[in-house]
mmCIF file of C-alpha atoms and ligand atoms in Angstrom:
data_model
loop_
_atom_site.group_PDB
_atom_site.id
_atom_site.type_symbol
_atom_site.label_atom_id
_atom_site.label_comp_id
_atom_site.label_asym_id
_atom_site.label_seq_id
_atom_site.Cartn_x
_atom_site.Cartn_y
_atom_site.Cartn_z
ATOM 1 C CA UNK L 1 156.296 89.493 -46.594
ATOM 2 C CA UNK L 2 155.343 86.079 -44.980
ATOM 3 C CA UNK L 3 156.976 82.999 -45.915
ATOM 4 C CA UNK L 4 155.232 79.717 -45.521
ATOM 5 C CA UNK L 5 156.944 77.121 -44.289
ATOM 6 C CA UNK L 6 157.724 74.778 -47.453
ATOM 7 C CA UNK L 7 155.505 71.882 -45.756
ATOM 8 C CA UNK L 8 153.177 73.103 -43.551
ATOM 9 C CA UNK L 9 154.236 71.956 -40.053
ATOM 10 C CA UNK L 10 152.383 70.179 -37.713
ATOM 11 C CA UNK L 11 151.599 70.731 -33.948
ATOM 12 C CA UNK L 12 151.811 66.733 -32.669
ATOM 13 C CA UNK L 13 154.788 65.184 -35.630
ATOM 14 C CA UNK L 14 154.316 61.456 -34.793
ATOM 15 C CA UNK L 15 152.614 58.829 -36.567
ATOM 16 C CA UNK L 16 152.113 55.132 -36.312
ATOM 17 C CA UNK L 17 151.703 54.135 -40.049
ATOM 18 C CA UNK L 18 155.385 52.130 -39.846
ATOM 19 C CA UNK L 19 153.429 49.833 -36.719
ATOM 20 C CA UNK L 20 150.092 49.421 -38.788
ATOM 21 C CA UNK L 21 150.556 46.219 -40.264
ATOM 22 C CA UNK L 22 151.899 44.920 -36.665
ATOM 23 C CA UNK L 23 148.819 46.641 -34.985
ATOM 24 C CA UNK L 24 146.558 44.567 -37.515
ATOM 25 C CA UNK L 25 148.474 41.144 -36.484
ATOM 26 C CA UNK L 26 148.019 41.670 -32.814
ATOM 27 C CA UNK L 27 144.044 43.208 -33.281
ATOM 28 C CA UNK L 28 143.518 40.146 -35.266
ATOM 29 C CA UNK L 29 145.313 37.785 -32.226
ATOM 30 C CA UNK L 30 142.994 39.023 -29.614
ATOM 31 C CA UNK L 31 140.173 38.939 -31.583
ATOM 32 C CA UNK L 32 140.351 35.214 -32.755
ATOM 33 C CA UNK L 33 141.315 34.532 -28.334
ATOM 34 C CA UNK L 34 137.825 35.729 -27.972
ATOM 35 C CA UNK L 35 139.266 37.229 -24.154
ATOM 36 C CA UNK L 36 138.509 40.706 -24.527
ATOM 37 C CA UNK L 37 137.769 41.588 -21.035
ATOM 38 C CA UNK L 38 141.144 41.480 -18.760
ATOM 39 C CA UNK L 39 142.575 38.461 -19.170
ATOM 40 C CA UNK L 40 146.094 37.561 -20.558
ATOM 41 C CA UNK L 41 146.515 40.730 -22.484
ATOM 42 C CA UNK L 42 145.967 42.581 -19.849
ATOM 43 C CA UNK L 43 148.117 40.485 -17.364
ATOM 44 C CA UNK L 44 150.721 40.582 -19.785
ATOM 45 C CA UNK L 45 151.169 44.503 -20.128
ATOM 46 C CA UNK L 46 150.848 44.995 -16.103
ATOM 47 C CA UNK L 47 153.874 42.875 -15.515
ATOM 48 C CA UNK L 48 155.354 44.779 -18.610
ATOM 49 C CA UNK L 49 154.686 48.131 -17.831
ATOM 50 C CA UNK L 50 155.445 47.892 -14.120
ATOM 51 C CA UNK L 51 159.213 46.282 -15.071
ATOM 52 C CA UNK L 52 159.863 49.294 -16.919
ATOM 53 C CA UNK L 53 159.022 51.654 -14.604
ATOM 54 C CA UNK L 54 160.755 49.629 -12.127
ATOM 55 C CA UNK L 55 157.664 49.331 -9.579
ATOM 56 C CA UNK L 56 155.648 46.410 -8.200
ATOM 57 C CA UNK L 57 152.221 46.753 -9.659
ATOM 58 C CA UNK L 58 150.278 48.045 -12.207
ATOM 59 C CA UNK L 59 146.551 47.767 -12.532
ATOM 60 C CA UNK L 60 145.300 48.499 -16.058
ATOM 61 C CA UNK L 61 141.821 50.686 -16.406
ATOM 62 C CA UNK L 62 139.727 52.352 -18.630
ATOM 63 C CA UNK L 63 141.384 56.126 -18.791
ATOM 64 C CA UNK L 64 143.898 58.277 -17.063
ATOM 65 C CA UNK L 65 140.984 59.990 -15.145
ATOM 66 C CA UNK L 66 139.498 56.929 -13.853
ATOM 67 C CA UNK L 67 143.182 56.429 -12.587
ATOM 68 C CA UNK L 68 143.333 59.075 -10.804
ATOM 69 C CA UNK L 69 139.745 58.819 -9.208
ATOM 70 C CA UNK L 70 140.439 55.199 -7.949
ATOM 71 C CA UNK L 71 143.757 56.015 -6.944
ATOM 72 C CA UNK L 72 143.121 58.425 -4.528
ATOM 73 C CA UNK L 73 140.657 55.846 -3.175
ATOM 74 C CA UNK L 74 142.598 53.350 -3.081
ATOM 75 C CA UNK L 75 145.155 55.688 -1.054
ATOM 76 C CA UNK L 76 142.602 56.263 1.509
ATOM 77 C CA UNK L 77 141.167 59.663 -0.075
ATOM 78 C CA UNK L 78 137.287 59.854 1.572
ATOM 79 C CA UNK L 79 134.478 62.245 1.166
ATOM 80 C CA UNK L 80 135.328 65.958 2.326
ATOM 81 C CA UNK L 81 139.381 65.047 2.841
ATOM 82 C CA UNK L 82 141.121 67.621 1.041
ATOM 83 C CA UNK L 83 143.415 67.220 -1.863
ATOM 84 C CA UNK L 84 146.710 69.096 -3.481
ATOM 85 C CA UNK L 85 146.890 69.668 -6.456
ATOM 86 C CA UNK L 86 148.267 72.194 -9.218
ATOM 87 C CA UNK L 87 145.531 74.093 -11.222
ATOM 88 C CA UNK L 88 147.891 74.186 -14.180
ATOM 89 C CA UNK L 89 147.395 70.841 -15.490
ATOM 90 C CA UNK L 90 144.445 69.330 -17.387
ATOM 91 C CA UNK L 91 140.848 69.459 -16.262
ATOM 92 C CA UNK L 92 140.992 65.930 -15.191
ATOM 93 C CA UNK L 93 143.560 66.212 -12.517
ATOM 94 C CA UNK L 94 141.091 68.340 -10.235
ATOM 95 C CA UNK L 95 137.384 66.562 -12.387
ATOM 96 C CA UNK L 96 139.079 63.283 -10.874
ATOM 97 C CA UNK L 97 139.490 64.476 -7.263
ATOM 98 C CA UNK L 98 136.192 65.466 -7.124
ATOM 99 C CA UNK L 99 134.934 62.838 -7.978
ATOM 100 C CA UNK L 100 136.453 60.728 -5.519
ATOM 101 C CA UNK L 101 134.146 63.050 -3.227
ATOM 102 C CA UNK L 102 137.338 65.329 -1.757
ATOM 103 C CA UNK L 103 137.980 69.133 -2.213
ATOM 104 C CA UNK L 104 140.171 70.017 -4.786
ATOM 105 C CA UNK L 105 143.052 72.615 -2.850
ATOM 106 C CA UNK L 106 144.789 74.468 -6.003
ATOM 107 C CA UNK L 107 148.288 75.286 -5.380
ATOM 108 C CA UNK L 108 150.918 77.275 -7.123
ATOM 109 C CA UNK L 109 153.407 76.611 -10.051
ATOM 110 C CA UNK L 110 156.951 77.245 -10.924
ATOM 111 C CA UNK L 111 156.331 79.296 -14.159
ATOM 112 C CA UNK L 112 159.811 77.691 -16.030
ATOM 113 C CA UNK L 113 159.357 74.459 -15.143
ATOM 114 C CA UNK L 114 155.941 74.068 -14.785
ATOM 115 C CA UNK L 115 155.496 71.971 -12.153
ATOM 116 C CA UNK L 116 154.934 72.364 -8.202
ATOM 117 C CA UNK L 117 157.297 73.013 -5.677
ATOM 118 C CA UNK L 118 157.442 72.370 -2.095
ATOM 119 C CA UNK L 119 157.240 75.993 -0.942
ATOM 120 C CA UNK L 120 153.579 75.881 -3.338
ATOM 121 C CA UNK L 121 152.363 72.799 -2.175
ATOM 122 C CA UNK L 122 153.508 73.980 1.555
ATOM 123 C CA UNK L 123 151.353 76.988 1.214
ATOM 124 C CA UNK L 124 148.284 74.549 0.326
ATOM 125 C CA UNK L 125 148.913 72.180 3.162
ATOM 126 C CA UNK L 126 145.828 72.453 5.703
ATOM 127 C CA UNK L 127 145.476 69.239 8.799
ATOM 128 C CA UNK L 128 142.628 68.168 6.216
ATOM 129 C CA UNK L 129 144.948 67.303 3.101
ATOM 130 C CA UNK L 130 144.841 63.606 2.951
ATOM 131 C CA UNK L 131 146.785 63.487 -0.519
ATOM 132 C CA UNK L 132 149.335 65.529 -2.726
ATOM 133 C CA UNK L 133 148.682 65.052 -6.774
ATOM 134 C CA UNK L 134 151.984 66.461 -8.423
ATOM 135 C CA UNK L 135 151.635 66.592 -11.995
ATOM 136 C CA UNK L 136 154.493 65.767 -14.317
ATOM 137 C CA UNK L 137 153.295 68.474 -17.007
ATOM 138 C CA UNK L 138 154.089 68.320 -20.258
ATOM 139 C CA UNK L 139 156.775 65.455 -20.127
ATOM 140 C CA UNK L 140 158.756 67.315 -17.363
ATOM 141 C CA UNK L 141 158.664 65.664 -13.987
ATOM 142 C CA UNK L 142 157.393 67.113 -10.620
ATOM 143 C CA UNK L 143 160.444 67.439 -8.266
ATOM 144 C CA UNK L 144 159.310 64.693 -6.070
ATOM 145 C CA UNK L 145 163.020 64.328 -4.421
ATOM 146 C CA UNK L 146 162.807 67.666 -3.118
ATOM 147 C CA UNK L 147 159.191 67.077 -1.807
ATOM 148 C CA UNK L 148 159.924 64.492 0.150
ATOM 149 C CA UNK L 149 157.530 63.074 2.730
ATOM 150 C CA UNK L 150 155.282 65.754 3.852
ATOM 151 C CA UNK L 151 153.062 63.175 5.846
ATOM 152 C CA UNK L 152 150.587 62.717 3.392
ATOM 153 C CA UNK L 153 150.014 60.237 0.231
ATOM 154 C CA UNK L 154 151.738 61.669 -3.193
ATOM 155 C CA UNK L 155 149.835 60.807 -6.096
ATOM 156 C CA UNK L 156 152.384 61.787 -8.674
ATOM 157 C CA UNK L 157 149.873 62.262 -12.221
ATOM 158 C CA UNK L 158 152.801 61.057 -14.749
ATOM 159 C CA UNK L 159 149.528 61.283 -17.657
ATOM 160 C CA UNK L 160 152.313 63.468 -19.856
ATOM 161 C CA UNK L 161 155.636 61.778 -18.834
ATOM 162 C CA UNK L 162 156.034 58.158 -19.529
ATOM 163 C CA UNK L 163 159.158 57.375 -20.112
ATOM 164 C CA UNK L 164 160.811 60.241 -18.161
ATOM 165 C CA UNK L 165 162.971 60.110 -15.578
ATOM 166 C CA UNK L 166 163.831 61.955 -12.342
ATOM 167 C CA UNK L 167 167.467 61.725 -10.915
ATOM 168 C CA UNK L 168 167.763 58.146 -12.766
ATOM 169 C CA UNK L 169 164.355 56.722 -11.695
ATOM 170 C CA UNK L 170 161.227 56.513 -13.927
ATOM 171 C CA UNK L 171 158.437 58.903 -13.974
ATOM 172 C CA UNK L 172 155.295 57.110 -12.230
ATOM 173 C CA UNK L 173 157.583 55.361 -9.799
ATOM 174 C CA UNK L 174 158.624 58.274 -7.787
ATOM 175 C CA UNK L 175 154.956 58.982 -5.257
ATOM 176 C CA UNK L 176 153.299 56.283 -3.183
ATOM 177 C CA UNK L 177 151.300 55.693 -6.558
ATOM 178 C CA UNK L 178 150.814 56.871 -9.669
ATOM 179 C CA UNK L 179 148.686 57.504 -12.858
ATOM 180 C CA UNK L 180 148.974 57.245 -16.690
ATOM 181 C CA UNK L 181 147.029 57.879 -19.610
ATOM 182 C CA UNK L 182 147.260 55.836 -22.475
ATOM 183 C CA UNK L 183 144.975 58.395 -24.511
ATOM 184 C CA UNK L 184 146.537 58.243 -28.582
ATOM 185 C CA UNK L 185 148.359 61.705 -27.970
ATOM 186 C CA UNK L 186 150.375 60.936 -25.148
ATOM 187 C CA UNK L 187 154.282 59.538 -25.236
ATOM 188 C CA UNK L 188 152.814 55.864 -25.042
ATOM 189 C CA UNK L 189 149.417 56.096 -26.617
ATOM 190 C CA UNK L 190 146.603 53.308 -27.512
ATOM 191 C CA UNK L 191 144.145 53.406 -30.236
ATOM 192 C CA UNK L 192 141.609 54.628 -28.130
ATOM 193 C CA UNK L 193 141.068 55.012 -24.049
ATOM 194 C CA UNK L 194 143.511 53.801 -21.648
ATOM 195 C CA UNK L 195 145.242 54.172 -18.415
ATOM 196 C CA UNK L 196 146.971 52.577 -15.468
ATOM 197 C CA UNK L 197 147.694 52.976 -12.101
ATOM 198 C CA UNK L 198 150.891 52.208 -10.617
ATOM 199 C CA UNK L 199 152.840 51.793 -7.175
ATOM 200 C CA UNK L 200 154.589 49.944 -4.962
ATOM 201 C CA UNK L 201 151.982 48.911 -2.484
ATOM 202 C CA UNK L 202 150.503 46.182 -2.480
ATOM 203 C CA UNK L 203 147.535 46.836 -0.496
ATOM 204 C CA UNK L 204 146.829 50.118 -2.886
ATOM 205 C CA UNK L 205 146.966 47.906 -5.613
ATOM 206 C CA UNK L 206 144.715 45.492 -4.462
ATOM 207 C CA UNK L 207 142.201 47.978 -3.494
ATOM 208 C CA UNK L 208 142.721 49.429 -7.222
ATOM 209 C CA UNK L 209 141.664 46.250 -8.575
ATOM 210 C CA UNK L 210 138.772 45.820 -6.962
ATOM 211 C CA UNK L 211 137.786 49.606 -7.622
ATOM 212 C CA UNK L 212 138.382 49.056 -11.237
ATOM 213 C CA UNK L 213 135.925 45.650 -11.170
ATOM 214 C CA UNK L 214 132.843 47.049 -9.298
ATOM 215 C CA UNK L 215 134.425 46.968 -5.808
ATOM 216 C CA UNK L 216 134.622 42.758 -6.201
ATOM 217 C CA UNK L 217 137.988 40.238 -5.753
ATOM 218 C CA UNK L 218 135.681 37.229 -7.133
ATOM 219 C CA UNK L 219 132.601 38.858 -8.789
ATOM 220 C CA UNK L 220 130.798 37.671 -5.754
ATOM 221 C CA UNK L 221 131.218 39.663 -2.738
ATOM 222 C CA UNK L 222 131.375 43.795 -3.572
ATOM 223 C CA UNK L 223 133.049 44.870 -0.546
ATOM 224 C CA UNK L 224 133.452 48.467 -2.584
ATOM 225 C CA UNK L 225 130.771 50.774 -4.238
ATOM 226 C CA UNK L 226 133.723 51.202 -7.142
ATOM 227 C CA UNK L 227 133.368 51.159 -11.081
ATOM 228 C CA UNK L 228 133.606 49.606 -14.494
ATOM 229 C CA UNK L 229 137.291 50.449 -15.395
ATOM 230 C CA UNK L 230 139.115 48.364 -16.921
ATOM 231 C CA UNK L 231 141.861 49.290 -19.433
ATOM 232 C CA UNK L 232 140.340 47.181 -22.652
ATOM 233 C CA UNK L 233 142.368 44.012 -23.851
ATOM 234 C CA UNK L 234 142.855 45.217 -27.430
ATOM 235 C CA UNK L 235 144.366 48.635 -26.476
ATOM 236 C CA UNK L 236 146.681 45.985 -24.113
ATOM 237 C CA UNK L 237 148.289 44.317 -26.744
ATOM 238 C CA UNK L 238 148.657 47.382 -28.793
ATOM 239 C CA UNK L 239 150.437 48.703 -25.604
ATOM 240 C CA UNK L 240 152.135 45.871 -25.514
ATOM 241 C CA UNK L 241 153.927 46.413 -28.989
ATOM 242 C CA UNK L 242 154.036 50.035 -28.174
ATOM 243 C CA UNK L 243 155.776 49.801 -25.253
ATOM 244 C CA UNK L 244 159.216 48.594 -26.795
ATOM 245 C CA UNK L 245 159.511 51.993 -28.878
ATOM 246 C CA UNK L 246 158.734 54.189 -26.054
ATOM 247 C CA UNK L 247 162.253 55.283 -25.216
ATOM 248 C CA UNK L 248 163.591 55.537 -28.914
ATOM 249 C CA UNK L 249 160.488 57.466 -29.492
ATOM 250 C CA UNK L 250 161.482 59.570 -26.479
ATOM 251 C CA UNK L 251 164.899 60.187 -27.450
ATOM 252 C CA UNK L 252 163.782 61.422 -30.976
ATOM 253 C CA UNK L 253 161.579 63.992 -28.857
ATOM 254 C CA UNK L 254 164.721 64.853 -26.876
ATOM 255 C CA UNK L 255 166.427 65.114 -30.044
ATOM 256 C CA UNK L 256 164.514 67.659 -31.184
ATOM 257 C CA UNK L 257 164.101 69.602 -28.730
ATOM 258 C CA UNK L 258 168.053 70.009 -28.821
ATOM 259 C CA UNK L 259 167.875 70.528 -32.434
ATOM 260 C CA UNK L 260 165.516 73.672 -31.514
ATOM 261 C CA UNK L 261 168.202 75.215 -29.418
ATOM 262 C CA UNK L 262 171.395 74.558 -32.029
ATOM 263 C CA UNK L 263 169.118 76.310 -34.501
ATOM 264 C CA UNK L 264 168.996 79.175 -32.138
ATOM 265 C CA UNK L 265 165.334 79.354 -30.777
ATOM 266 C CA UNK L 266 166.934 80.476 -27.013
ATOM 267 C CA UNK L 267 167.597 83.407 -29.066
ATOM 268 C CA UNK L 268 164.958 84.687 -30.132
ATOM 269 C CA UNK L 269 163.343 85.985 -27.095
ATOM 270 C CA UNK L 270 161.443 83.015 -25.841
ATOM 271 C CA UNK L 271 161.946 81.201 -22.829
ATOM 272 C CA UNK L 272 162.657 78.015 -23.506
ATOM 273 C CA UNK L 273 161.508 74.601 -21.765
ATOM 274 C CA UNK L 274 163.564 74.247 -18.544
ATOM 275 C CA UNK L 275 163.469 70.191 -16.695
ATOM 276 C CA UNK L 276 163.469 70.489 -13.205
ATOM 277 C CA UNK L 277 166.867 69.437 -11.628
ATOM 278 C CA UNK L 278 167.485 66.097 -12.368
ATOM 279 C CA UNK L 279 164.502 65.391 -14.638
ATOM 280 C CA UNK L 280 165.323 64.044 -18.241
ATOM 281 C CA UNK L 281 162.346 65.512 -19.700
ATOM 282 C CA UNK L 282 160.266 63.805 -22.954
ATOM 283 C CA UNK L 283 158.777 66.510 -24.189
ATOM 284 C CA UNK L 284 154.721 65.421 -24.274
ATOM 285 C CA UNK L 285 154.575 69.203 -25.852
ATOM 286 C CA UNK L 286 157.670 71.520 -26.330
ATOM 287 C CA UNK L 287 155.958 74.311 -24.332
ATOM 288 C CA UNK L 288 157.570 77.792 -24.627
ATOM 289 C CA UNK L 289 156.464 81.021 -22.972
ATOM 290 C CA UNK L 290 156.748 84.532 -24.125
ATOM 291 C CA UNK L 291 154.548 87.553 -23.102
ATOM 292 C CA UNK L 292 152.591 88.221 -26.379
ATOM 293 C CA UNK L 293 151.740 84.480 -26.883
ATOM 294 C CA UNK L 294 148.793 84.547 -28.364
ATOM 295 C CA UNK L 295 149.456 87.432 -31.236
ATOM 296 C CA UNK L 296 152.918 84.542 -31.814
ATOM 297 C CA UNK L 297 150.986 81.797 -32.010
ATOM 298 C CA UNK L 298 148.839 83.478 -34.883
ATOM 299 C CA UNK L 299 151.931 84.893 -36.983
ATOM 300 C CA UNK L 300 153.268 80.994 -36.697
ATOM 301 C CA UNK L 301 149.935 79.561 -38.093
ATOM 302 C CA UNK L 302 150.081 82.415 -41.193
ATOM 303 C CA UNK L 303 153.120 80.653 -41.683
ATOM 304 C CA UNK L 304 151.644 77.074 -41.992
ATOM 305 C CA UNK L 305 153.315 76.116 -38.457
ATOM 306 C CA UNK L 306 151.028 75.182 -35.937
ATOM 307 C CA UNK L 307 151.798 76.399 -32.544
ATOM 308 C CA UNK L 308 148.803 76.284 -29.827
ATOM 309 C CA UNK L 309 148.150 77.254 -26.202
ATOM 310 C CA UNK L 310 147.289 75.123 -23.162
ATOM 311 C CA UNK L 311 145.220 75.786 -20.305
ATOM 312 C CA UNK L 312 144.949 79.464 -20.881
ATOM 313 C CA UNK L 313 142.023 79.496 -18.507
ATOM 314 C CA UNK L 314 143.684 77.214 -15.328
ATOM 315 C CA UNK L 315 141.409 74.734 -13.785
ATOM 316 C CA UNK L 316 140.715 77.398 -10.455
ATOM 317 C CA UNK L 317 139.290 79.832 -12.412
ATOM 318 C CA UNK L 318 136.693 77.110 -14.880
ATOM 319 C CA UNK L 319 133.022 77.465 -13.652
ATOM 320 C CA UNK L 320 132.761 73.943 -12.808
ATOM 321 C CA UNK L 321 135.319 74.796 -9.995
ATOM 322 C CA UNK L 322 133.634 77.929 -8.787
ATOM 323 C CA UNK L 323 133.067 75.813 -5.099
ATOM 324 C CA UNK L 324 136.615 75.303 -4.669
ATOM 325 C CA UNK L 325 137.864 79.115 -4.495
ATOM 326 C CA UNK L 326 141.538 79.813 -3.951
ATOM 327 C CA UNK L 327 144.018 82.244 -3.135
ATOM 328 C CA UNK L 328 145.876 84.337 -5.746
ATOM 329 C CA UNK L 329 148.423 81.654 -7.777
ATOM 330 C CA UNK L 330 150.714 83.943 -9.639
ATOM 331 C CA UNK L 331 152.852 81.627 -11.311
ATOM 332 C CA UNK L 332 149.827 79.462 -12.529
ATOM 333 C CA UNK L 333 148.503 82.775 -13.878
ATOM 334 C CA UNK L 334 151.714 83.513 -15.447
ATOM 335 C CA UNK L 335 152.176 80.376 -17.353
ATOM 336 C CA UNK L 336 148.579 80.126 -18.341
ATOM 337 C CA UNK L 337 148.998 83.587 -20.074
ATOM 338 C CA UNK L 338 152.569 83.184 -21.754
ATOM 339 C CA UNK L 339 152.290 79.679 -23.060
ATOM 340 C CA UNK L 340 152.871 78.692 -26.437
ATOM 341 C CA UNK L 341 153.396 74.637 -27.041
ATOM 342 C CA UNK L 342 155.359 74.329 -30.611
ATOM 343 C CA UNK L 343 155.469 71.310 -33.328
ATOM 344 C CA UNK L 344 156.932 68.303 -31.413
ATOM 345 C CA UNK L 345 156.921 64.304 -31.625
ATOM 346 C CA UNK L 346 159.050 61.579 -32.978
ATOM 347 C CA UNK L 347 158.872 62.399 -36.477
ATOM 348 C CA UNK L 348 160.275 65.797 -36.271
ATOM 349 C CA UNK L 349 162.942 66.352 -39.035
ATOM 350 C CA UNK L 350 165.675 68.802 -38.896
ATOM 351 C CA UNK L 351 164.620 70.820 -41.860
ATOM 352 C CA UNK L 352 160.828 71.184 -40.032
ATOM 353 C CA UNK L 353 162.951 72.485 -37.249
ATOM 354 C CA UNK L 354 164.529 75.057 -38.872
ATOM 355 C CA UNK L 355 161.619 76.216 -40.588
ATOM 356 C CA UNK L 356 160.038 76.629 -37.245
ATOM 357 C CA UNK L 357 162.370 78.524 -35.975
ATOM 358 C CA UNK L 358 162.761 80.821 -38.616
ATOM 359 C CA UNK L 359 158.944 81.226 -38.556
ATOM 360 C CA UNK L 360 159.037 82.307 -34.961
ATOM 361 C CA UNK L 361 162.091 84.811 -35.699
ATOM 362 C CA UNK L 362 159.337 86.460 -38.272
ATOM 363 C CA UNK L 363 156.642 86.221 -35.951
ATOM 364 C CA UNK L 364 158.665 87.632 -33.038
ATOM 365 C CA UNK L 365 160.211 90.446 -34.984
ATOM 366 C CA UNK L 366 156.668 91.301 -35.887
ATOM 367 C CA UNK L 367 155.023 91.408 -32.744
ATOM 368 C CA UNK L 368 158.445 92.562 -30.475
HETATM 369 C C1 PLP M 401 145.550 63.205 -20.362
HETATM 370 C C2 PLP M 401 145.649 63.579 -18.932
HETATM 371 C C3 PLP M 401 144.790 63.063 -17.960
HETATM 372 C C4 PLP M 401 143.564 62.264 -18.289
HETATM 373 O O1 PLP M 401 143.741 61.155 -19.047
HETATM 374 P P1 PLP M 401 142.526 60.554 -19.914
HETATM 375 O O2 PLP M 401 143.066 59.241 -20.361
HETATM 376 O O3 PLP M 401 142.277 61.488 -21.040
HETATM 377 O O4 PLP M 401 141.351 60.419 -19.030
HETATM 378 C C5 PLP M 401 145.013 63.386 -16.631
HETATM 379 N N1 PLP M 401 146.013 64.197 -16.283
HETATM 380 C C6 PLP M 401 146.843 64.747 -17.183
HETATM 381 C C7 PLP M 401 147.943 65.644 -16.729
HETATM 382 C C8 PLP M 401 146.676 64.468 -18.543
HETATM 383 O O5 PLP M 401 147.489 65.034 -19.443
#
């Protein structure tokens, strides 16, 4: 017999409807300043953003991908240089380093944690990799410590994991840049499009903000072929009253994620999220793996709890990446096979919990 969860439960549990009435005040503030393109706003969450990640700059554009493109750039990426990166992430880790011109390398994962490794990126290395792009998947962090300086620029892709940390210091301060996404999903999201790069540089962040404005310091001289890309001043000063929650919001993630193990998922015969060592992960998506994923992930939705996979197909093997062929990965394969991400977000009681886990005990004793 299948029980349904009492409430149906879903796969992303936050929601902003407390912050509505706040997000009207300040969408009605920028709109009567009539300064919609950079400007204060803008100014205002750079300096905010960068203090709480503890870096020097941040330069505000129009996505996460466009980060990532003009980053690179602005790290002294050119045409034909090649590039490191995982092909377990999202498509726009590897869409992004093309087009900044280079060629995409695809390295390995660690199947528990997700995330590179030195010995994986080691194996990519070539004397044409101008850049490493470690991705901080799903709210862990990439273990940057034990990367260390290989030589080249690290790009650390901290889309999934603001607000994390890594042996006490904050995701997307932890490479010689880094990139965020402020798409609605992620830990800090806007109302629409959004992301930032951020570093320590000052020269990479100079060149970012040029990129970002059409390759221009004054709107006279272009001294860049670059782009429009410039993170929008509404979705600023809803960032800006975002930004506050961002660690109590994170903590209620962590929170649940803890409450998943007291009600005994570990048991069951999952594998459970594991941080890498030091990270305090924020859980983006609680991401489990087990070997008959997908047959779980359909006994948890006849159960009304949403459960989904990610990246089943890793970026190496979509045909838009045909060009850039690679070696065997087989803990990218791994992962992308046994993945299952599970309800998670802010607003994640303990009763939803439970009935989650008791919904993958039934699915799991039905496909075991
Ligand atoms: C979301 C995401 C991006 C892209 O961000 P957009 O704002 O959607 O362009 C890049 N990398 C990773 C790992 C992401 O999760």
């Amino acid at each position: 017999m299948i029980r349904l969860a009492v409430v149906p439960v879903p796969l992303f549990a936050s929601s902003l409807d407390r912050y509505q009435p706040a997000i009207a005040e300040r969408l009605a503030e920028v709109a009567a300043s009539g300064r919609w393109i950079l400007g204060p706003e803008v100014d205002a969450f750079e300096r905010e953003f960068a203090a709480y990640l503890g870096v020097r700059h941040c330069v505000g554009v129009a996505n996460g991908t466009d980060a990532l493109t003009i980053a690179l750039r602005a790290l002294g990426v050119r045409p034909d240089d090649e590039v490191v990166l995982p092909s377990f992430t999202f498509y726009a880790t590897a869409e992004a380093t093309v087009n900044a011109g280079a060629v995409p390398v695809f390295c390995d994962v660690d199947p528990e944690t997700f995330c590179v490794t030195r010995e994986t990126v080691e194996a990519a290395l070539t004397p044409r990799t101008r850049a490493i792009v470690p991705v901080d998947l799903f709210g862990n962090v990439a273990p940057m410590d034990e990367l260390g300086d290989i030589g080249v620029p690290m790009l650390e892709d901290a889309a999934q994991a603001a607000g994390a940390r890594l042996s006490g210091r904050r995701a997307g301060s932890l490479g010689d840049a880094a990139t965020f996404s402020f798409f609605p999903s992620k830990n800090l999201g806007g109302l629409g499009d959004g992301g930032a790069i951020t570093t320590d540089d000052d020269e990479v962040a100079a060149t970012a903000r040029r990129l970002r404005f059409h390759g221009s310091e004054d709107k006279v001289v272009h001294t860049e072929v670059g782009y429009n890309s410039r993170l929008d001043a509404l979705q600023a000063a809803i960032l800006r009253l975002l930004l506050p929650e961002l660690d109590t919001w994170n903590e209620a993630r962590r929170e649940a994620a803890r409450a998943y193990e007291q009600h005994g998922l570990g048991e069951l015969g999952l594998a459970l999220p594991r941080p890498t060592q030091g990270a305090e992960h924020v859980f983006h998506l609680y991401v489990a793996r087990q070997e008959r994923a997908d047959d779980t992930i359909a006994a948890l939705e006849r159960q009304g709890v949403s459960a989904r996979a990610y990246y089943r197909t890793p970026v190496h093997r979509q045909p838009a990446m045909r060009a850039f062929a690679s070696g065997d990965l087989p803990g990218t394969e791994m992962a992308a096979r046994t993945n299952l991400a599970l309800p998670m977000g802010t607003e994640l009681a303990d009763d939803a919990i439970a009935a989650v886990v008791a919904a993958c005990e039934t699915a799991l004793a039905g496909v075991a």
